[in-house]
PDB file of C-alpha atoms in Angstrom:
ATOM      1  CA  MET Q   1      13.900  40.930  21.469  1.00  0.00           C
ATOM      2  CA  LEU Q   2      16.557  42.042  19.007  1.00  0.00           C
ATOM      3  CA  THR Q   3      19.024  44.463  20.522  1.00  0.00           C
ATOM      4  CA  ILE Q   4      21.102  46.054  17.816  1.00  0.00           C
ATOM      5  CA  THR Q   5      23.417  49.121  17.721  1.00  0.00           C
ATOM      6  CA  ARG Q   6      22.333  52.313  15.860  1.00  0.00           C
ATOM      7  CA  ALA Q   7      25.406  51.829  13.532  1.00  0.00           C
ATOM      8  CA  LEU Q   8      24.300  48.302  12.455  1.00  0.00           C
ATOM      9  CA  HIS Q   9      20.656  49.415  12.143  1.00  0.00           C
ATOM     10  CA  ASP Q  10      21.702  52.296   9.921  1.00  0.00           C
ATOM     11  CA  GLN Q  11      24.006  50.044   7.790  1.00  0.00           C
ATOM     12  CA  ILE Q  12      21.118  47.610   7.153  1.00  0.00           C
ATOM     13  CA  VAL Q  13      18.833  50.469   6.128  1.00  0.00           C
ATOM     14  CA  ALA Q  14      21.450  52.067   3.954  1.00  0.00           C
ATOM     15  CA  HIS Q  15      22.008  48.806   2.078  1.00  0.00           C
ATOM     16  CA  ALA Q  16      18.344  48.446   1.457  1.00  0.00           C
ATOM     17  CA  ARG Q  17      18.157  51.939   0.120  1.00  0.00           C
ATOM     18  CA  LYS Q  18      21.242  51.495  -2.081  1.00  0.00           C
ATOM     19  CA  ASP Q  19      19.960  48.285  -3.689  1.00  0.00           C
ATOM     20  CA  HIS Q  20      16.410  49.478  -4.220  1.00  0.00           C
ATOM     21  CA  PRO Q  21      14.549  48.732  -6.497  1.00  0.00           C
ATOM     22  CA  ASP Q  22      16.082  45.242  -6.012  1.00  0.00           C
ATOM     23  CA  GLU Q  23      15.880  43.452  -2.736  1.00  0.00           C
ATOM     24  CA  ALA Q  24      19.001  43.730  -0.498  1.00  0.00           C
ATOM     25  CA  CYS Q  25      20.186  40.927   1.642  1.00  0.00           C
ATOM     26  CA  GLY Q  26      22.889  40.119   4.166  1.00  0.00           C
ATOM     27  CA  VAL Q  27      23.959  38.841   7.553  1.00  0.00           C
ATOM     28  CA  VAL Q  28      25.091  40.299  10.852  1.00  0.00           C
ATOM     29  CA  ALA Q  29      27.394  37.897  12.561  1.00  0.00           C
ATOM     30  CA  GLY Q  30      28.111  37.772  16.176  1.00  0.00           C
ATOM     31  CA  PRO Q  31      30.162  35.663  18.639  1.00  0.00           C
ATOM     32  CA  ALA Q  32      28.673  32.158  18.850  1.00  0.00           C
ATOM     33  CA  GLY Q  33      26.239  31.842  21.725  1.00  0.00           C
ATOM     34  CA  THR Q  34      25.866  35.528  22.518  1.00  0.00           C
ATOM     35  CA  ASP Q  35      22.886  36.666  20.408  1.00  0.00           C
ATOM     36  CA  ARG Q  36      24.758  39.864  19.891  1.00  0.00           C
ATOM     37  CA  PRO Q  37      25.000  41.158  16.329  1.00  0.00           C
ATOM     38  CA  GLU Q  38      28.371  42.760  15.726  1.00  0.00           C
ATOM     39  CA  ARG Q  39      29.698  42.331  12.180  1.00  0.00           C
ATOM     40  CA  PHE Q  40      27.799  43.656   9.246  1.00  0.00           C
ATOM     41  CA  LEU Q  41      28.140  41.477   6.149  1.00  0.00           C
ATOM     42  CA  PRO Q  42      26.192  42.726   3.183  1.00  0.00           C
ATOM     43  CA  MET Q  43      25.707  40.191   0.505  1.00  0.00           C
ATOM     44  CA  LEU Q  44      24.980  40.291  -3.204  1.00  0.00           C
ATOM     45  CA  ASN Q  45      21.398  39.444  -4.149  1.00  0.00           C
ATOM     46  CA  ALA Q  46      22.229  36.838  -6.789  1.00  0.00           C
ATOM     47  CA  ALA Q  47      18.660  36.926  -8.078  1.00  0.00           C
ATOM     48  CA  MET Q  48      18.959  40.710  -8.706  1.00  0.00           C
ATOM     49  CA  SER Q  49      15.187  40.900  -8.297  1.00  0.00           C
ATOM     50  CA  PRO Q  50      12.804  43.420  -6.788  1.00  0.00           C
ATOM     51  CA  THR Q  51      10.607  40.592  -5.531  1.00  0.00           C
ATOM     52  CA  PHE Q  52      13.082  37.818  -4.467  1.00  0.00           C
ATOM     53  CA  TYR Q  53      16.468  37.483  -2.853  1.00  0.00           C
ATOM     54  CA  GLU Q  54      18.998  34.735  -3.044  1.00  0.00           C
ATOM     55  CA  PHE Q  55      22.397  34.482  -1.547  1.00  0.00           C
ATOM     56  CA  ASP Q  56      25.096  33.459  -4.041  1.00  0.00           C
ATOM     57  CA  SER Q  57      25.928  29.850  -2.991  1.00  0.00           C
ATOM     58  CA  GLY Q  58      29.735  30.401  -3.378  1.00  0.00           C
ATOM     59  CA  ASP Q  59      29.535  33.597  -1.327  1.00  0.00           C
ATOM     60  CA  LEU Q  60      27.444  31.874   1.290  1.00  0.00           C
ATOM     61  CA  LEU Q  61      29.860  28.997   1.677  1.00  0.00           C
ATOM     62  CA  LYS Q  62      32.775  31.417   2.022  1.00  0.00           C
ATOM     63  CA  LEU Q  63      30.761  33.368   4.634  1.00  0.00           C
ATOM     64  CA  TYR Q  64      30.003  30.322   6.762  1.00  0.00           C
ATOM     65  CA  ARG Q  65      33.642  29.146   6.616  1.00  0.00           C
ATOM     66  CA  GLU Q  66      34.757  32.630   7.760  1.00  0.00           C
ATOM     67  CA  MET Q  67      32.221  32.663  10.583  1.00  0.00           C
ATOM     68  CA  ASP Q  68      33.352  29.211  11.667  1.00  0.00           C
ATOM     69  CA  ASP Q  69      36.969  30.310  11.701  1.00  0.00           C
ATOM     70  CA  ARG Q  70      36.057  33.289  13.805  1.00  0.00           C
ATOM     71  CA  ASP Q  71      33.746  31.369  16.192  1.00  0.00           C
ATOM     72  CA  GLU Q  72      30.758  33.394  14.972  1.00  0.00           C
ATOM     73  CA  GLU Q  73      27.258  32.633  13.923  1.00  0.00           C
ATOM     74  CA  PRO Q  74      24.565  34.518  11.917  1.00  0.00           C
ATOM     75  CA  VAL Q  75      22.746  36.520  14.593  1.00  0.00           C
ATOM     76  CA  VAL Q  76      20.701  38.559  12.035  1.00  0.00           C
ATOM     77  CA  VAL Q  77      19.728  37.492   8.604  1.00  0.00           C
ATOM     78  CA  TYR Q  78      18.189  40.482   6.773  1.00  0.00           C
ATOM     79  CA  HIS Q  79      16.665  41.460   3.482  1.00  0.00           C
ATOM     80  CA  SER Q  80      14.418  44.142   2.045  1.00  0.00           C
ATOM     81  CA  HIS Q  81      10.973  44.191   0.529  1.00  0.00           C
ATOM     82  CA  THR Q  82      10.672  46.843  -2.219  1.00  0.00           C
ATOM     83  CA  ALA Q  83       6.913  46.992  -2.698  1.00  0.00           C
ATOM     84  CA  THR Q  84       5.309  45.408   0.300  1.00  0.00           C
ATOM     85  CA  GLU Q  85       5.426  45.683   4.050  1.00  0.00           C
ATOM     86  CA  ALA Q  86       8.311  44.279   6.106  1.00  0.00           C
ATOM     87  CA  TYR Q  87       6.728  40.974   6.867  1.00  0.00           C
ATOM     88  CA  PRO Q  88       8.035  37.488   5.817  1.00  0.00           C
ATOM     89  CA  SER Q  89       6.525  36.149   2.689  1.00  0.00           C
ATOM     90  CA  ARG Q  90       5.760  32.421   2.218  1.00  0.00           C
ATOM     91  CA  THR Q  91       8.997  32.061   0.345  1.00  0.00           C
ATOM     92  CA  ASP Q  92      10.914  33.879   3.164  1.00  0.00           C
ATOM     93  CA  ILE Q  93       9.370  31.463   5.721  1.00  0.00           C
ATOM     94  CA  SER Q  94      10.223  28.396   3.627  1.00  0.00           C
ATOM     95  CA  TYR Q  95      13.888  29.484   3.303  1.00  0.00           C
ATOM     96  CA  ALA Q  96      14.389  30.402   6.908  1.00  0.00           C
ATOM     97  CA  ASN Q  97      16.887  27.777   8.033  1.00  0.00           C
ATOM     98  CA  GLU Q  98      18.641  29.470  10.953  1.00  0.00           C
ATOM     99  CA  PRO Q  99      16.528  28.634  14.011  1.00  0.00           C
ATOM    100  CA  GLY Q 100      18.542  30.958  16.326  1.00  0.00           C
ATOM    101  CA  ALA Q 101      18.592  33.948  14.005  1.00  0.00           C
ATOM    102  CA  HIS Q 102      16.616  37.154  14.052  1.00  0.00           C
ATOM    103  CA  TYR Q 103      15.104  37.644  10.568  1.00  0.00           C
ATOM    104  CA  VAL Q 104      15.089  41.435   9.915  1.00  0.00           C
ATOM    105  CA  LEU Q 105      13.002  42.844   7.150  1.00  0.00           C
ATOM    106  CA  VAL Q 106      13.261  46.353   5.864  1.00  0.00           C
ATOM    107  CA  SER Q 107      10.582  47.781   3.637  1.00  0.00           C
ATOM    108  CA  THR Q 108      11.609  50.335   1.068  1.00  0.00           C
ATOM    109  CA  ALA Q 109       7.939  50.843   0.136  1.00  0.00           C
ATOM    110  CA  ASP Q 110       5.609  53.299   1.973  1.00  0.00           C
ATOM    111  CA  THR Q 111       2.995  50.689   2.946  1.00  0.00           C
ATOM    112  CA  ASP Q 112       1.802  52.188   6.216  1.00  0.00           C
ATOM    113  CA  GLY Q 113       1.740  55.976   5.564  1.00  0.00           C
ATOM    114  CA  LEU Q 114       4.349  56.362   8.395  1.00  0.00           C
ATOM    115  CA  GLY Q 115       7.295  56.860   6.206  1.00  0.00           C
ATOM    116  CA  GLU Q 116       9.266  55.038   3.570  1.00  0.00           C
ATOM    117  CA  PHE Q 117      11.116  52.515   5.740  1.00  0.00           C
ATOM    118  CA  GLN Q 118       9.940  49.866   8.138  1.00  0.00           C
ATOM    119  CA  PHE Q 119      12.502  47.908  10.166  1.00  0.00           C
ATOM    120  CA  ARG Q 120      11.022  44.794  11.796  1.00  0.00           C
ATOM    121  CA  SER Q 121      12.452  41.631  13.331  1.00  0.00           C
ATOM    122  CA  PHE Q 122      11.015  38.115  13.472  1.00  0.00           C
ATOM    123  CA  ARG Q 123      11.813  34.688  14.747  1.00  0.00           C
ATOM    124  CA  ILE Q 124      10.946  31.963  12.251  1.00  0.00           C
ATOM    125  CA  LEU Q 125      10.932  28.414  13.582  1.00  0.00           C
ATOM    126  CA  ASP Q 126       9.299  25.424  11.861  1.00  0.00           C
ATOM    127  CA  GLY Q 127       7.272  27.745   9.705  1.00  0.00           C
ATOM    128  CA  VAL Q 128       5.923  29.810  12.551  1.00  0.00           C
ATOM    129  CA  VAL Q 129       6.533  33.508  12.392  1.00  0.00           C
ATOM    130  CA  THR Q 130       6.770  35.524  15.664  1.00  0.00           C
ATOM    131  CA  GLU Q 131       7.411  39.261  15.602  1.00  0.00           C
ATOM    132  CA  GLU Q 132       9.709  40.557  18.242  1.00  0.00           C
ATOM    133  CA  ASP Q 133      10.556  44.024  19.534  1.00  0.00           C
ATOM    134  CA  VAL Q 134      13.635  45.828  18.256  1.00  0.00           C
ATOM    135  CA  ARG Q 135      15.722  47.886  20.655  1.00  0.00           C
ATOM    136  CA  VAL Q 136      18.229  50.193  19.029  1.00  0.00           C
ATOM    137  CA  VAL Q 137      21.110  51.157  21.324  1.00  0.00           C
ATOM    138  CA  GLU Q 138      24.195  53.331  20.884  1.00  0.00           C
ATOM    139  CA  ALA Q 139      26.551  50.642  22.135  1.00  0.00           C
ATOM    140  CA  TYR Q 140      26.479  47.228  23.921  1.00  0.00           C
TER     141      TYR Q 140
END
């Protein structure tokens, strides 16, 4: 289960809304070994595409060095889907290289008739996708 604060949840959704119609992407870092997302790190979608996201390699290297210096790890890796449901695509699955991370997808398309945004979390390990519950809390 992903437990995330309302503030972080809302920041991820706001980033997805802001970058629409392009996909948004980013990371929420947390103290190493805690599985607790704490620090919101929106990234630039270097692909600038409505159907694909890509972290800028220089920005990503800088991010990982900064997380190392702070004894953090990527707890959440997130991106948006602009025209499809919030479910990992084949490309998303092939690029999922953080075995301990929660992969959050936000859909900015109304694909289920329940409203414009879906916020879902998945574990992706060795190509296997497992959806998990999301618990939004006011504070940890």
